[in-house]
Amino acid sequence: MSCIGLKGQALKDCKAGMKFTLLAQARQNTNRANRVDSRTPATKRDSTQYRDGFKMGLAGKKPSKMQLKYEGENEYKKMGRWEGQNKKKKN
């Protein structure tokens, strides 16, 4: 897939190699936990959290123990981090 014709954040994501493969799975898990209709779409906030997790995964970072203790890690950030960790690095 080429990045031709994309603008703004979509172009940045395309160049970064983001596929958002786990975003739908994270949305389903969150909706199931909150007992919400599973057809509820992901919001801009959800994709922002996913994008932040992806950046953490690319950098090889993970949340600190203190952050996990007090804030936790939401489903979107966790799935984004997994995708970032499993993305093949360019040499």
PDB file of C-alpha atoms in Angstrom:
ATOM      1  CA  MET A   1       0.000   0.000   0.000  1.00  0.00           C
ATOM      2  CA  SER A   2       1.392   3.377  -0.936  1.00  0.00           C
ATOM      3  CA  CYS A   3       0.911   6.600   0.963  1.00  0.00           C
ATOM      4  CA  ILE A   4      -0.128   8.531  -2.166  1.00  0.00           C
ATOM      5  CA  GLY A   5      -3.194  10.703  -1.651  1.00  0.00           C
ATOM      6  CA  LEU A   6      -3.126  10.602   2.147  1.00  0.00           C
ATOM      7  CA  LYS A   7      -2.996  13.795   4.187  1.00  0.00           C
ATOM      8  CA  GLY A   8      -2.351  14.835   7.762  1.00  0.00           C
ATOM      9  CA  GLN A   9      -2.261  12.194  10.476  1.00  0.00           C
ATOM     10  CA  ALA A  10      -3.106   9.401   8.025  1.00  0.00           C
ATOM     11  CA  LEU A  11       0.052  10.216   6.022  1.00  0.00           C
ATOM     12  CA  LYS A  12       2.196  10.227   9.189  1.00  0.00           C
ATOM     13  CA  ASP A  13       0.772   6.858  10.230  1.00  0.00           C
ATOM     14  CA  CYS A  14       1.355   5.399   6.774  1.00  0.00           C
ATOM     15  CA  LYS A  15       4.990   6.513   6.770  1.00  0.00           C
ATOM     16  CA  ALA A  16       5.474   5.119  10.279  1.00  0.00           C
ATOM     17  CA  GLY A  17       4.162   1.755   9.090  1.00  0.00           C
ATOM     18  CA  MET A  18       1.101   1.654  11.343  1.00  0.00           C
ATOM     19  CA  LYS A  19      -1.542  -0.796  10.200  1.00  0.00           C
ATOM     20  CA  PHE A  20      -3.922  -0.493  13.190  1.00  0.00           C
ATOM     21  CA  THR A  21      -4.291  -4.281  13.075  1.00  0.00           C
ATOM     22  CA  LEU A  22      -5.129  -4.644  16.760  1.00  0.00           C
ATOM     23  CA  LEU A  23      -7.307  -1.528  17.122  1.00  0.00           C
ATOM     24  CA  ALA A  24     -10.510  -3.430  16.340  1.00  0.00           C
ATOM     25  CA  GLN A  25      -9.591  -6.165  18.802  1.00  0.00           C
ATOM     26  CA  ALA A  26      -8.870  -3.584  21.516  1.00  0.00           C
ATOM     27  CA  ARG A  27     -12.211  -1.888  20.799  1.00  0.00           C
ATOM     28  CA  GLN A  28     -14.065  -5.193  21.087  1.00  0.00           C
ATOM     29  CA  ASN A  29     -12.319  -6.046  24.370  1.00  0.00           C
ATOM     30  CA  THR A  30     -13.135  -2.641  25.843  1.00  0.00           C
ATOM     31  CA  ASN A  31     -16.757  -2.783  24.716  1.00  0.00           C
ATOM     32  CA  ARG A  32     -17.140  -6.288  26.123  1.00  0.00           C
ATOM     33  CA  ALA A  33     -15.675  -5.210  29.475  1.00  0.00           C
ATOM     34  CA  ASN A  34     -17.987  -2.181  29.624  1.00  0.00           C
ATOM     35  CA  ARG A  35     -21.009  -4.203  28.452  1.00  0.00           C
ATOM     36  CA  VAL A  36     -21.582  -1.891  25.490  1.00  0.00           C
ATOM     37  CA  ASP A  37     -22.919  -2.807  22.057  1.00  0.00           C
ATOM     38  CA  SER A  38     -19.990  -4.269  20.108  1.00  0.00           C
ATOM     39  CA  ARG A  39     -20.776  -2.168  17.039  1.00  0.00           C
ATOM     40  CA  THR A  40     -19.752   1.014  18.862  1.00  0.00           C
ATOM     41  CA  PRO A  41     -16.982   2.601  16.750  1.00  0.00           C
ATOM     42  CA  ALA A  42     -13.572   3.623  18.055  1.00  0.00           C
ATOM     43  CA  THR A  43     -13.223   7.300  18.889  1.00  0.00           C
ATOM     44  CA  LYS A  44     -10.447   9.782  18.164  1.00  0.00           C
ATOM     45  CA  ARG A  45      -9.286   9.376  21.760  1.00  0.00           C
ATOM     46  CA  ASP A  46      -8.970   5.612  21.264  1.00  0.00           C
ATOM     47  CA  SER A  47      -6.826   5.972  18.144  1.00  0.00           C
ATOM     48  CA  THR A  48      -4.648   8.567  19.908  1.00  0.00           C
ATOM     49  CA  GLN A  49      -4.036   6.150  22.785  1.00  0.00           C
ATOM     50  CA  TYR A  50      -3.285   3.382  20.268  1.00  0.00           C
ATOM     51  CA  ARG A  51      -0.826   5.666  18.455  1.00  0.00           C
ATOM     52  CA  ASP A  52       0.937   6.532  21.752  1.00  0.00           C
ATOM     53  CA  GLY A  53       1.283   2.850  22.572  1.00  0.00           C
ATOM     54  CA  PHE A  54       2.651   2.167  19.087  1.00  0.00           C
ATOM     55  CA  LYS A  55       5.360   4.810  19.591  1.00  0.00           C
ATOM     56  CA  MET A  56       6.272   3.247  22.944  1.00  0.00           C
ATOM     57  CA  GLY A  57       6.536  -0.171  21.311  1.00  0.00           C
ATOM     58  CA  LEU A  58       8.770   1.107  18.517  1.00  0.00           C
ATOM     59  CA  ALA A  59      11.096   2.636  21.099  1.00  0.00           C
ATOM     60  CA  GLY A  60      11.117  -0.619  23.083  1.00  0.00           C
ATOM     61  CA  LYS A  61       9.602   1.034  26.150  1.00  0.00           C
ATOM     62  CA  LYS A  62       6.963  -0.268  28.519  1.00  0.00           C
ATOM     63  CA  PRO A  63       4.990   1.380  31.321  1.00  0.00           C
ATOM     64  CA  SER A  64       6.741   1.726  34.670  1.00  0.00           C
ATOM     65  CA  LYS A  65       5.580  -0.208  37.711  1.00  0.00           C
ATOM     66  CA  MET A  66       4.337   2.995  39.346  1.00  0.00           C
ATOM     67  CA  GLN A  67       2.334   3.926  36.262  1.00  0.00           C
ATOM     68  CA  LEU A  68       0.781   0.473  36.122  1.00  0.00           C
ATOM     69  CA  LYS A  69      -0.024   0.630  39.842  1.00  0.00           C
ATOM     70  CA  TYR A  70      -1.792   3.999  39.791  1.00  0.00           C
ATOM     71  CA  GLU A  71      -2.969   4.547  36.214  1.00  0.00           C
ATOM     72  CA  GLY A  72      -2.897   1.128  34.637  1.00  0.00           C
ATOM     73  CA  GLU A  73      -2.579   0.575  30.913  1.00  0.00           C
ATOM     74  CA  ASN A  74      -5.736   0.712  28.852  1.00  0.00           C
ATOM     75  CA  GLU A  75      -6.492  -1.797  26.133  1.00  0.00           C
ATOM     76  CA  TYR A  76      -5.755   0.561  23.234  1.00  0.00           C
ATOM     77  CA  LYS A  77      -2.326   1.563  24.488  1.00  0.00           C
ATOM     78  CA  LYS A  78      -1.431  -2.052  25.228  1.00  0.00           C
ATOM     79  CA  MET A  79      -2.456  -3.306  21.785  1.00  0.00           C
ATOM     80  CA  GLY A  80      -0.653  -0.406  20.093  1.00  0.00           C
ATOM     81  CA  ARG A  81       2.486  -1.187  22.082  1.00  0.00           C
ATOM     82  CA  TRP A  82       2.311  -4.823  21.006  1.00  0.00           C
ATOM     83  CA  GLU A  83       2.003  -3.834  17.352  1.00  0.00           C
ATOM     84  CA  GLY A  84       4.957  -1.445  17.721  1.00  0.00           C
ATOM     85  CA  GLN A  85       7.112  -4.116  19.369  1.00  0.00           C
ATOM     86  CA  ASN A  86       6.309  -6.673  16.681  1.00  0.00           C
ATOM     87  CA  LYS A  87       6.857  -4.341  13.725  1.00  0.00           C
ATOM     88  CA  LYS A  88       9.918  -5.217  11.691  1.00  0.00           C
ATOM     89  CA  LYS A  89      12.581  -2.568  12.033  1.00  0.00           C
ATOM     90  CA  LYS A  90      14.166  -1.019   8.947  1.00  0.00           C
ATOM     91  CA  ASN A  91      17.924  -1.555   8.795  1.00  0.00           C
TER      92      ASN A  91
END
